[in-house]
């Protein structure tokens, strides 16, 4: 007897059969040992067949507004995802929350309806499972499934996953034929991309880069007159035939091919006096590129003053 915990007990037997078949050697009939379910009183309730055919996936129209996506990024992002039905769409927000960049992820559902039914993948077993439901309504209404493999087997081709609990091998395998969407805590596109590697697979950066459709990072910037937003947007454009393989080359490629840069927006705010460098450092403690950006600005200003 095997004890199983699952968010979808109604599909437990089908998921067990999927797991067994995914690891059995060629020609092995190990799934013949799957007999049934043990009831609360300890009796075996035989199932014949053990697993039934999966029901058709549920297509729930998105109720999410697209307001969370900055206006500067919306049109080009919408066009980029409209042309694709498989790959990776990654979001990041410099605002820390239990579900990172979840408003951006929810908004993306409205842009990806053409791909078909969407599902949310359970990231882990929480000690406080109620936190799984502290998400926008558009996310809450989706089927909540135990794994990418199970979602794919049920016919879902649009999946929201948690990068911290999803390994790179899975992303590579399923992004070939499904659209995988995630959110992480970061405002720079390269930091968002590296957030995808958290569950291992650092050697697969180049392979994963080839599957990217878009990466959007959003950074709220406190100013004298309220909060502004700096957007960072990378779109994979043209042929993917020759892509960089080393970390340094990937960093240069991703950051060098952005269609929107957070530095431009932040630079305008600094130039106008809406925000000071010190306030910026305090607001963006995790931005790995901020110090270099401010140093370069200071050096340019110093040179300009010297020339003048």
Coordinates of N, CA and C in Angstrom, one line a residue, residues 1 27 33 40 78 109 155 187 193 231 256 261 275 279 290:
X1 N 0.9 -1.2 0.0 CA 0.0 0.0 0.0 C 0.9 1.2 0.0
X27 N 8.9 -2.6 -21.7 CA 8.5 -4.0 -21.7 C 8.0 -4.5 -20.3
X33 N 0.5 -4.4 -11.0 CA 0.4 -4.5 -9.6 C -0.5 -3.4 -9.0
X40 N -11.0 3.5 4.3 CA -10.7 3.9 5.7 C -10.7 2.7 6.7
X78 N 1.9 41.6 -26.0 CA 0.7 41.0 -26.6 C 1.0 40.4 -27.9
X109 N -2.9 35.7 -18.7 CA -3.9 34.7 -19.0 C -4.8 35.3 -20.1
X155 N -4.3 17.1 -20.9 CA -4.6 17.9 -22.0 C -4.4 19.4 -21.9
X187 N 13.3 42.5 -10.8 CA 12.9 43.6 -11.7 C 13.7 43.6 -12.9
X193 N 15.3 35.7 -15.4 CA 15.7 34.5 -16.1 C 16.4 33.6 -15.2
X231 N 10.0 49.5 -16.4 CA 9.8 48.2 -17.1 C 11.1 47.7 -17.7
X256 N 21.3 43.0 -23.6 CA 21.6 43.8 -24.7 C 20.5 43.8 -25.8
X261 N 14.1 49.1 -21.2 CA 15.1 49.0 -20.2 C 14.7 49.8 -19.0
X275 N 13.4 61.5 -8.1 CA 13.9 60.5 -7.2 C 15.4 60.7 -7.0
X279 N 17.5 57.1 -2.4 CA 16.2 56.5 -2.3 C 16.1 55.3 -3.2
X290 N 22.1 47.9 -10.3 CA 21.8 49.2 -9.9 C 23.1 50.0 -9.6

